[in-house]
Amino acid sequence: MNKDGHVLNAVLLSIGLGYILEPSGDVATFVTIIEVSIPVTLGALFPDVDTAFGKHRKTLHNLPVLALFMSFPAVFGNLQYVWIGVLTHYVLDIVGSRRGIALFYPWSREFGLPAGVTTSSKYASAVTVAVTGLELAVAAVVVFYAPQYLPQNVVEGSLTLLGF
């Protein structure tokens, strides 16, 4: 996906996550949307910094970079939602694009699904919206249903570790 697709993904994801995390539909929901929108958008754009240096879809499109961002809330107490933007950037590049990404960089093999469109495709925005819908469905399952099936201490520890 291109920069526009990642921004569209981040904006739609922020709105959806706002309603998932605070489903009341009142002021608290809109505050949550604002709270997640900037970090998610920054995270969604960060992996493409490797277009300016390194190798695109390799240098910053990998699991060690994601792990770094996921560790920030636990280690530094900030950047709680940036990792979500990074993760959804990867998902969009793997699921929505034909090329894939080098998840285990410096091993250069790229992983992706056989489906997807090119970044210049007239269907790129529609694919972005569809992938975002899938991401939000997974987020809703994790937030609303997974806690029922896991021990409470695992749920609380995971939510704290991930910055929620």
Short mmCIF file of N, CA and C in Angstrom, two decimals:
data_model
loop_
_atom_site.label_atom_id
_atom_site.label_comp_id
_atom_site.label_asym_id
_atom_site.label_seq_id
_atom_site.Cartn_x
_atom_site.Cartn_y
_atom_site.Cartn_z
N MET A 1 0.83 -1.18 0.00
CA MET A 1 0.00 0.00 0.00
C MET A 1 0.88 1.25 0.00
N ASN A 2 0.30 2.34 -0.45
CA ASN A 2 1.05 3.59 -0.47
C ASN A 2 0.73 4.41 0.78
N LYS A 3 1.36 5.59 0.87
CA LYS A 3 1.19 6.44 2.05
C LYS A 3 -0.28 6.78 2.28
N ASP A 4 -1.01 7.11 1.22
CA ASP A 4 -2.43 7.45 1.37
C ASP A 4 -3.22 6.28 1.97
N GLY A 5 -2.91 5.07 1.53
CA GLY A 5 -3.59 3.89 2.06
C GLY A 5 -3.31 3.68 3.53
N HIS A 6 -2.07 3.92 3.95
CA HIS A 6 -1.72 3.75 5.36
C HIS A 6 -2.37 4.83 6.22
N VAL A 7 -2.49 6.04 5.71
CA VAL A 7 -3.18 7.10 6.45
C VAL A 7 -4.67 6.78 6.56
N LEU A 8 -5.29 6.35 5.46
CA LEU A 8 -6.70 5.96 5.48
C LEU A 8 -6.91 4.84 6.49
N ASN A 9 -6.05 3.83 6.46
CA ASN A 9 -6.12 2.73 7.41
C ASN A 9 -6.05 3.24 8.85
N ALA A 10 -5.10 4.13 9.13
CA ALA A 10 -4.91 4.64 10.49
C ALA A 10 -6.11 5.45 10.97
N VAL A 11 -6.66 6.29 10.11
CA VAL A 11 -7.81 7.11 10.49
C VAL A 11 -9.03 6.23 10.77
N LEU A 12 -9.33 5.31 9.86
CA LEU A 12 -10.47 4.42 10.07
C LEU A 12 -10.26 3.52 11.29
N LEU A 13 -9.04 3.05 11.47
CA LEU A 13 -8.72 2.22 12.61
C LEU A 13 -8.88 3.00 13.92
N SER A 14 -8.44 4.24 13.94
CA SER A 14 -8.58 5.07 15.14
C SER A 14 -10.04 5.27 15.53
N ILE A 15 -10.87 5.53 14.55
CA ILE A 15 -12.31 5.70 14.82
C ILE A 15 -12.89 4.38 15.34
N GLY A 16 -12.57 3.30 14.66
CA GLY A 16 -13.09 2.00 15.09
C GLY A 16 -12.60 1.60 16.47
N LEU A 17 -11.30 1.80 16.73
CA LEU A 17 -10.76 1.47 18.05
C LEU A 17 -11.37 2.34 19.14
N GLY A 18 -11.64 3.59 18.81
CA GLY A 18 -12.31 4.47 19.79
C GLY A 18 -13.64 3.89 20.23
N TYR A 19 -14.40 3.39 19.28
CA TYR A 19 -15.70 2.78 19.62
C TYR A 19 -15.54 1.41 20.28
N ILE A 20 -14.51 0.67 19.93
CA ILE A 20 -14.29 -0.64 20.57
C ILE A 20 -13.85 -0.45 22.02
N LEU A 21 -12.94 0.48 22.25
CA LEU A 21 -12.41 0.69 23.60
C LEU A 21 -13.38 1.46 24.49
N GLU A 22 -14.20 2.31 23.90
CA GLU A 22 -15.19 3.09 24.66
C GLU A 22 -16.49 3.16 23.85
N PRO A 23 -17.29 2.09 23.92
CA PRO A 23 -18.45 1.97 23.02
C PRO A 23 -19.68 2.81 23.39
N SER A 24 -19.57 3.68 24.34
CA SER A 24 -20.75 4.43 24.79
C SER A 24 -21.30 5.38 23.73
N GLY A 25 -20.47 5.85 22.82
CA GLY A 25 -20.92 6.77 21.78
C GLY A 25 -21.08 8.20 22.25
N ASP A 26 -20.59 8.51 23.43
CA ASP A 26 -20.70 9.88 23.94
C ASP A 26 -19.32 10.55 23.90
N VAL A 27 -19.14 11.57 24.71
CA VAL A 27 -17.89 12.34 24.70
C VAL A 27 -16.69 11.44 24.99
N ALA A 28 -16.85 10.46 25.87
CA ALA A 28 -15.74 9.56 26.21
C ALA A 28 -15.26 8.80 24.97
N THR A 29 -16.17 8.43 24.10
CA THR A 29 -15.78 7.74 22.87
C THR A 29 -14.93 8.66 22.00
N PHE A 30 -15.34 9.90 21.86
CA PHE A 30 -14.60 10.83 21.01
C PHE A 30 -13.26 11.19 21.61
N VAL A 31 -13.17 11.25 22.93
CA VAL A 31 -11.89 11.48 23.59
C VAL A 31 -10.96 10.29 23.31
N THR A 32 -11.49 9.07 23.36
CA THR A 32 -10.70 7.88 23.08
C THR A 32 -10.22 7.88 21.63
N ILE A 33 -11.08 8.27 20.71
CA ILE A 33 -10.68 8.37 19.30
C ILE A 33 -9.51 9.32 19.15
N ILE A 34 -9.59 10.47 19.78
CA ILE A 34 -8.50 11.45 19.71
C ILE A 34 -7.25 10.89 20.37
N GLU A 35 -7.43 10.21 21.50
CA GLU A 35 -6.29 9.64 22.23
C GLU A 35 -5.52 8.62 21.41
N VAL A 36 -6.20 7.81 20.62
CA VAL A 36 -5.52 6.78 19.84
C VAL A 36 -5.12 7.25 18.45
N SER A 37 -5.74 8.31 17.93
CA SER A 37 -5.54 8.67 16.53
C SER A 37 -4.11 9.10 16.19
N ILE A 38 -3.51 9.96 16.97
CA ILE A 38 -2.15 10.44 16.64
C ILE A 38 -1.12 9.31 16.77
N PRO A 39 -1.10 8.57 17.89
CA PRO A 39 -0.10 7.49 17.96
C PRO A 39 -0.30 6.40 16.91
N VAL A 40 -1.54 6.03 16.63
CA VAL A 40 -1.79 4.99 15.63
C VAL A 40 -1.34 5.48 14.25
N THR A 41 -1.64 6.72 13.93
CA THR A 41 -1.23 7.28 12.63
C THR A 41 0.29 7.37 12.53
N LEU A 42 0.95 7.81 13.58
CA LEU A 42 2.42 7.87 13.55
C LEU A 42 3.01 6.47 13.37
N GLY A 43 2.45 5.50 14.07
CA GLY A 43 2.92 4.13 13.93
C GLY A 43 2.67 3.58 12.54
N ALA A 44 1.53 3.95 11.96
CA ALA A 44 1.19 3.47 10.62
C ALA A 44 2.13 4.04 9.56
N LEU A 45 2.67 5.20 9.80
CA LEU A 45 3.57 5.83 8.83
C LEU A 45 5.04 5.47 9.06
N PHE A 46 5.39 5.11 10.29
CA PHE A 46 6.80 4.89 10.61
C PHE A 46 7.51 3.87 9.73
N PRO A 47 6.95 2.68 9.47
CA PRO A 47 7.72 1.70 8.69
C PRO A 47 8.16 2.22 7.32
N ASP A 48 7.43 3.14 6.73
CA ASP A 48 7.82 3.65 5.42
C ASP A 48 8.95 4.68 5.47
N VAL A 49 9.46 4.96 6.67
CA VAL A 49 10.68 5.77 6.77
C VAL A 49 11.82 5.07 6.04
N ASP A 50 11.72 3.74 5.90
CA ASP A 50 12.78 3.02 5.20
C ASP A 50 12.81 3.29 3.70
N THR A 51 11.90 4.11 3.19
CA THR A 51 12.01 4.55 1.80
C THR A 51 13.11 5.60 1.66
N ALA A 52 13.45 6.27 2.78
CA ALA A 52 14.50 7.29 2.75
C ALA A 52 15.88 6.72 3.01
N PHE A 53 15.95 5.58 3.67
CA PHE A 53 17.23 4.91 3.91
C PHE A 53 16.98 3.41 4.02
N GLY A 54 18.00 2.65 3.81
CA GLY A 54 17.86 1.20 3.90
C GLY A 54 17.12 0.64 2.70
N LYS A 55 16.45 -0.47 2.91
CA LYS A 55 15.72 -1.15 1.85
C LYS A 55 14.23 -1.16 2.20
N HIS A 56 13.43 -0.60 1.30
CA HIS A 56 11.99 -0.51 1.57
C HIS A 56 11.37 -1.89 1.71
N ARG A 57 10.47 -2.00 2.66
CA ARG A 57 9.78 -3.24 3.04
C ARG A 57 10.72 -4.28 3.62
N LYS A 58 11.87 -3.82 4.05
CA LYS A 58 12.82 -4.71 4.72
C LYS A 58 13.31 -4.07 6.02
N THR A 59 14.02 -2.97 5.92
CA THR A 59 14.71 -2.36 7.06
C THR A 59 13.79 -2.09 8.24
N LEU A 60 12.61 -1.54 8.02
CA LEU A 60 11.69 -1.21 9.12
C LEU A 60 10.37 -1.96 9.04
N HIS A 61 10.30 -2.96 8.19
CA HIS A 61 9.09 -3.77 8.04
C HIS A 61 9.36 -5.19 8.55
N ASN A 62 9.69 -5.31 9.82
CA ASN A 62 10.06 -6.63 10.34
C ASN A 62 9.67 -6.78 11.80
N LEU A 63 9.72 -8.01 12.27
CA LEU A 63 9.28 -8.33 13.63
C LEU A 63 10.14 -7.68 14.72
N PRO A 64 11.46 -7.56 14.58
CA PRO A 64 12.22 -6.86 15.62
C PRO A 64 11.79 -5.40 15.81
N VAL A 65 11.46 -4.71 14.74
CA VAL A 65 10.98 -3.33 14.86
C VAL A 65 9.63 -3.31 15.58
N LEU A 66 8.74 -4.23 15.23
CA LEU A 66 7.45 -4.32 15.92
C LEU A 66 7.66 -4.61 17.40
N ALA A 67 8.54 -5.53 17.74
CA ALA A 67 8.82 -5.86 19.14
C ALA A 67 9.35 -4.63 19.89
N LEU A 68 10.18 -3.84 19.25
CA LEU A 68 10.69 -2.62 19.86
C LEU A 68 9.54 -1.69 20.23
N PHE A 69 8.62 -1.47 19.30
CA PHE A 69 7.49 -0.57 19.58
C PHE A 69 6.52 -1.16 20.61
N MET A 70 6.37 -2.49 20.60
CA MET A 70 5.49 -3.12 21.59
C MET A 70 6.08 -3.03 22.99
N SER A 71 7.40 -2.92 23.09
CA SER A 71 8.04 -2.84 24.41
C SER A 71 7.99 -1.44 25.02
N PHE A 72 7.77 -0.43 24.22
CA PHE A 72 7.78 0.94 24.74
C PHE A 72 6.83 1.17 25.91
N PRO A 73 5.56 0.76 25.85
CA PRO A 73 4.68 1.02 26.99
C PRO A 73 5.19 0.40 28.30
N ALA A 74 5.71 -0.80 28.25
CA ALA A 74 6.19 -1.47 29.46
C ALA A 74 7.51 -0.87 29.95
N VAL A 75 8.39 -0.54 29.03
CA VAL A 75 9.73 -0.08 29.42
C VAL A 75 9.75 1.42 29.73
N PHE A 76 9.11 2.22 28.89
CA PHE A 76 9.21 3.67 29.03
C PHE A 76 7.92 4.35 29.48
N GLY A 77 6.81 3.63 29.46
CA GLY A 77 5.54 4.22 29.89
C GLY A 77 4.95 5.20 28.89
N ASN A 78 5.34 5.10 27.62
CA ASN A 78 4.76 5.99 26.61
C ASN A 78 4.59 5.23 25.29
N LEU A 79 4.09 5.92 24.31
CA LEU A 79 3.85 5.34 22.98
C LEU A 79 2.90 4.14 23.03
N GLN A 80 1.87 4.24 23.89
CA GLN A 80 0.96 3.13 24.11
C GLN A 80 0.31 2.58 22.85
N TYR A 81 -0.03 3.41 21.90
CA TYR A 81 -0.78 2.93 20.75
C TYR A 81 0.02 2.95 19.45
N VAL A 82 1.27 3.36 19.49
CA VAL A 82 2.07 3.44 18.27
C VAL A 82 2.27 2.04 17.68
N TRP A 83 2.47 1.03 18.53
CA TRP A 83 2.69 -0.33 18.04
C TRP A 83 1.52 -0.82 17.21
N ILE A 84 0.30 -0.36 17.54
CA ILE A 84 -0.88 -0.77 16.77
C ILE A 84 -0.77 -0.26 15.34
N GLY A 85 -0.32 0.97 15.18
CA GLY A 85 -0.13 1.52 13.84
C GLY A 85 0.94 0.76 13.07
N VAL A 86 2.04 0.40 13.74
CA VAL A 86 3.10 -0.37 13.08
C VAL A 86 2.56 -1.74 12.66
N LEU A 87 1.88 -2.42 13.59
CA LEU A 87 1.34 -3.75 13.29
C LEU A 87 0.34 -3.70 12.12
N THR A 88 -0.55 -2.72 12.13
CA THR A 88 -1.55 -2.66 11.07
C THR A 88 -0.92 -2.26 9.74
N HIS A 89 0.18 -1.52 9.77
CA HIS A 89 0.93 -1.23 8.54
C HIS A 89 1.43 -2.54 7.94
N TYR A 90 2.00 -3.39 8.78
CA TYR A 90 2.49 -4.68 8.32
C TYR A 90 1.36 -5.52 7.74
N VAL A 91 0.24 -5.57 8.47
CA VAL A 91 -0.91 -6.37 8.01
C VAL A 91 -1.37 -5.87 6.64
N LEU A 92 -1.47 -4.57 6.49
CA LEU A 92 -1.91 -4.00 5.22
C LEU A 92 -0.94 -4.35 4.09
N ASP A 93 0.37 -4.31 4.37
CA ASP A 93 1.35 -4.66 3.34
C ASP A 93 1.35 -6.16 3.03
N ILE A 94 1.07 -6.99 4.02
CA ILE A 94 1.06 -8.44 3.80
C ILE A 94 -0.22 -8.90 3.12
N VAL A 95 -1.37 -8.41 3.61
CA VAL A 95 -2.67 -8.87 3.12
C VAL A 95 -3.14 -8.08 1.90
N GLY A 96 -2.93 -6.78 1.90
CA GLY A 96 -3.50 -5.94 0.86
C GLY A 96 -2.63 -5.71 -0.35
N SER A 97 -1.36 -6.05 -0.24
CA SER A 97 -0.42 -5.78 -1.32
C SER A 97 0.10 -7.09 -1.91
N ARG A 98 0.52 -7.05 -3.14
CA ARG A 98 1.05 -8.26 -3.78
C ARG A 98 2.46 -8.59 -3.33
N ARG A 99 3.21 -7.59 -2.89
CA ARG A 99 4.64 -7.79 -2.65
C ARG A 99 4.96 -8.47 -1.33
N GLY A 100 4.39 -8.05 -0.22
CA GLY A 100 4.74 -8.60 1.09
C GLY A 100 5.87 -7.83 1.73
N ILE A 101 6.34 -8.32 2.89
CA ILE A 101 7.42 -7.65 3.63
C ILE A 101 8.41 -8.69 4.15
N ALA A 102 9.61 -8.24 4.49
CA ALA A 102 10.66 -9.11 5.03
C ALA A 102 10.53 -9.17 6.55
N LEU A 103 9.64 -10.01 7.03
CA LEU A 103 9.35 -10.10 8.47
C LEU A 103 10.57 -10.44 9.32
N PHE A 104 11.50 -11.18 8.77
CA PHE A 104 12.64 -11.65 9.55
C PHE A 104 13.94 -11.01 9.07
N TYR A 105 13.87 -9.76 8.62
CA TYR A 105 15.03 -9.03 8.15
C TYR A 105 16.13 -9.09 9.21
N PRO A 106 17.37 -9.35 8.88
CA PRO A 106 18.04 -9.18 7.60
C PRO A 106 17.87 -10.34 6.61
N TRP A 107 17.18 -11.41 6.98
CA TRP A 107 16.83 -12.41 5.98
C TRP A 107 15.89 -11.73 5.00
N SER A 108 16.23 -11.67 3.75
CA SER A 108 15.53 -10.80 2.80
C SER A 108 14.27 -11.40 2.19
N ARG A 109 13.93 -12.64 2.50
CA ARG A 109 12.72 -13.24 1.92
C ARG A 109 11.49 -12.46 2.39
N GLU A 110 10.64 -12.10 1.44
CA GLU A 110 9.43 -11.35 1.75
C GLU A 110 8.25 -12.29 1.88
N PHE A 111 7.41 -12.01 2.87
CA PHE A 111 6.22 -12.82 3.14
C PHE A 111 4.99 -11.99 2.84
N GLY A 112 4.05 -12.60 2.16
CA GLY A 112 2.79 -11.95 1.83
C GLY A 112 1.79 -12.99 1.39
N LEU A 113 0.56 -12.59 1.29
CA LEU A 113 -0.48 -13.48 0.78
C LEU A 113 -0.52 -13.38 -0.74
N PRO A 114 -0.99 -14.42 -1.40
CA PRO A 114 -1.03 -14.38 -2.86
C PRO A 114 -2.09 -13.42 -3.41
N ALA A 115 -2.90 -12.87 -2.56
CA ALA A 115 -3.92 -11.91 -2.99
C ALA A 115 -3.35 -10.50 -2.82
N GLY A 116 -4.16 -9.52 -3.06
CA GLY A 116 -3.74 -8.15 -2.88
C GLY A 116 -3.66 -7.42 -4.21
N VAL A 117 -3.36 -6.14 -4.12
CA VAL A 117 -3.29 -5.29 -5.31
C VAL A 117 -1.97 -4.53 -5.29
N THR A 118 -1.62 -3.96 -6.42
CA THR A 118 -0.44 -3.11 -6.48
C THR A 118 -0.79 -1.76 -5.85
N THR A 119 0.22 -1.02 -5.45
CA THR A 119 -0.04 0.27 -4.81
C THR A 119 -0.69 1.27 -5.75
N SER A 120 -0.54 1.09 -7.03
CA SER A 120 -1.14 2.02 -8.00
C SER A 120 -2.51 1.56 -8.49
N SER A 121 -3.00 0.46 -7.99
CA SER A 121 -4.28 -0.08 -8.44
C SER A 121 -5.44 0.84 -8.09
N LYS A 122 -6.45 0.87 -8.95
CA LYS A 122 -7.65 1.65 -8.66
C LYS A 122 -8.44 1.02 -7.52
N TYR A 123 -8.12 -0.22 -7.15
CA TYR A 123 -8.81 -0.92 -6.06
C TYR A 123 -8.07 -0.81 -4.72
N ALA A 124 -6.96 -0.10 -4.70
CA ALA A 124 -6.14 -0.03 -3.49
C ALA A 124 -6.93 0.52 -2.29
N SER A 125 -7.72 1.56 -2.49
CA SER A 125 -8.49 2.13 -1.37
C SER A 125 -9.55 1.15 -0.87
N ALA A 126 -10.22 0.47 -1.78
CA ALA A 126 -11.24 -0.50 -1.39
C ALA A 126 -10.60 -1.65 -0.61
N VAL A 127 -9.44 -2.11 -1.05
CA VAL A 127 -8.73 -3.17 -0.33
C VAL A 127 -8.30 -2.68 1.05
N THR A 128 -7.84 -1.44 1.12
CA THR A 128 -7.45 -0.85 2.41
C THR A 128 -8.62 -0.85 3.38
N VAL A 129 -9.78 -0.42 2.92
CA VAL A 129 -10.98 -0.39 3.78
C VAL A 129 -11.36 -1.81 4.21
N ALA A 130 -11.29 -2.77 3.31
CA ALA A 130 -11.62 -4.16 3.65
C ALA A 130 -10.66 -4.72 4.68
N VAL A 131 -9.37 -4.49 4.50
CA VAL A 131 -8.37 -4.98 5.46
C VAL A 131 -8.57 -4.29 6.82
N THR A 132 -8.87 -3.01 6.81
CA THR A 132 -9.13 -2.29 8.06
C THR A 132 -10.33 -2.89 8.78
N GLY A 133 -11.36 -3.24 8.04
CA GLY A 133 -12.53 -3.89 8.65
C GLY A 133 -12.15 -5.20 9.31
N LEU A 134 -11.30 -5.99 8.66
CA LEU A 134 -10.82 -7.24 9.25
C LEU A 134 -10.00 -6.98 10.52
N GLU A 135 -9.15 -5.97 10.47
CA GLU A 135 -8.35 -5.63 11.65
C GLU A 135 -9.23 -5.22 12.82
N LEU A 136 -10.26 -4.44 12.54
CA LEU A 136 -11.18 -4.02 13.61
C LEU A 136 -11.98 -5.19 14.15
N ALA A 137 -12.34 -6.13 13.29
CA ALA A 137 -13.06 -7.32 13.76
C ALA A 137 -12.18 -8.12 14.71
N VAL A 138 -10.91 -8.28 14.37
CA VAL A 138 -9.98 -8.99 15.25
C VAL A 138 -9.83 -8.24 16.57
N ALA A 139 -9.69 -6.91 16.51
CA ALA A 139 -9.57 -6.11 17.73
C ALA A 139 -10.80 -6.28 18.62
N ALA A 140 -11.98 -6.27 18.02
CA ALA A 140 -13.21 -6.44 18.80
C ALA A 140 -13.26 -7.81 19.47
N VAL A 141 -12.86 -8.84 18.77
CA VAL A 141 -12.83 -10.19 19.36
C VAL A 141 -11.86 -10.22 20.53
N VAL A 142 -10.68 -9.63 20.35
CA VAL A 142 -9.68 -9.62 21.42
C VAL A 142 -10.19 -8.85 22.64
N VAL A 143 -10.82 -7.71 22.42
CA VAL A 143 -11.27 -6.87 23.54
C VAL A 143 -12.52 -7.44 24.21
N PHE A 144 -13.49 -7.91 23.42
CA PHE A 144 -14.77 -8.30 23.99
C PHE A 144 -14.90 -9.79 24.33
N TYR A 145 -14.22 -10.66 23.61
CA TYR A 145 -14.46 -12.10 23.79
C TYR A 145 -13.28 -12.86 24.39
N ALA A 146 -12.06 -12.54 24.00
CA ALA A 146 -10.90 -13.29 24.50
C ALA A 146 -10.79 -13.24 26.03
N PRO A 147 -11.06 -12.11 26.69
CA PRO A 147 -10.93 -12.09 28.16
C PRO A 147 -11.81 -13.11 28.89
N GLN A 148 -12.90 -13.52 28.29
CA GLN A 148 -13.78 -14.50 28.91
C GLN A 148 -13.12 -15.88 29.00
N TYR A 149 -12.18 -16.15 28.12
CA TYR A 149 -11.59 -17.47 28.02
C TYR A 149 -10.17 -17.56 28.57
N LEU A 150 -9.63 -16.45 29.06
CA LEU A 150 -8.28 -16.43 29.60
C LEU A 150 -8.33 -16.11 31.09
N PRO A 151 -7.35 -16.59 31.87
CA PRO A 151 -7.30 -16.22 33.29
C PRO A 151 -7.18 -14.71 33.45
N GLN A 152 -7.81 -14.17 34.46
CA GLN A 152 -7.87 -12.72 34.68
C GLN A 152 -6.47 -12.11 34.78
N ASN A 153 -5.53 -12.79 35.47
CA ASN A 153 -4.19 -12.22 35.60
C ASN A 153 -3.47 -12.14 34.25
N VAL A 154 -3.73 -13.08 33.35
CA VAL A 154 -3.15 -13.04 32.01
C VAL A 154 -3.72 -11.85 31.23
N VAL A 155 -5.04 -11.66 31.33
CA VAL A 155 -5.69 -10.54 30.64
C VAL A 155 -5.15 -9.22 31.15
N GLU A 156 -5.12 -9.03 32.47
CA GLU A 156 -4.65 -7.76 33.03
C GLU A 156 -3.19 -7.51 32.70
N GLY A 157 -2.36 -8.55 32.81
CA GLY A 157 -0.94 -8.38 32.48
C GLY A 157 -0.73 -8.05 31.02
N SER A 158 -1.46 -8.71 30.14
CA SER A 158 -1.34 -8.44 28.70
C SER A 158 -1.79 -7.03 28.36
N LEU A 159 -2.91 -6.60 28.93
CA LEU A 159 -3.39 -5.25 28.66
C LEU A 159 -2.42 -4.20 29.17
N THR A 160 -1.84 -4.42 30.33
CA THR A 160 -0.85 -3.49 30.87
C THR A 160 0.40 -3.45 29.99
N LEU A 161 0.87 -4.62 29.60
CA LEU A 161 2.06 -4.71 28.74
C LEU A 161 1.84 -3.99 27.42
N LEU A 162 0.64 -4.12 26.86
CA LEU A 162 0.34 -3.51 25.56
C LEU A 162 -0.08 -2.06 25.64
N GLY A 163 -0.20 -1.52 26.85
CA GLY A 163 -0.50 -0.10 27.01
C GLY A 163 -1.95 0.26 27.13
N PHE A 164 -2.82 -0.71 27.38
CA PHE A 164 -4.24 -0.41 27.51
C PHE A 164 -4.62 -0.21 28.96
#
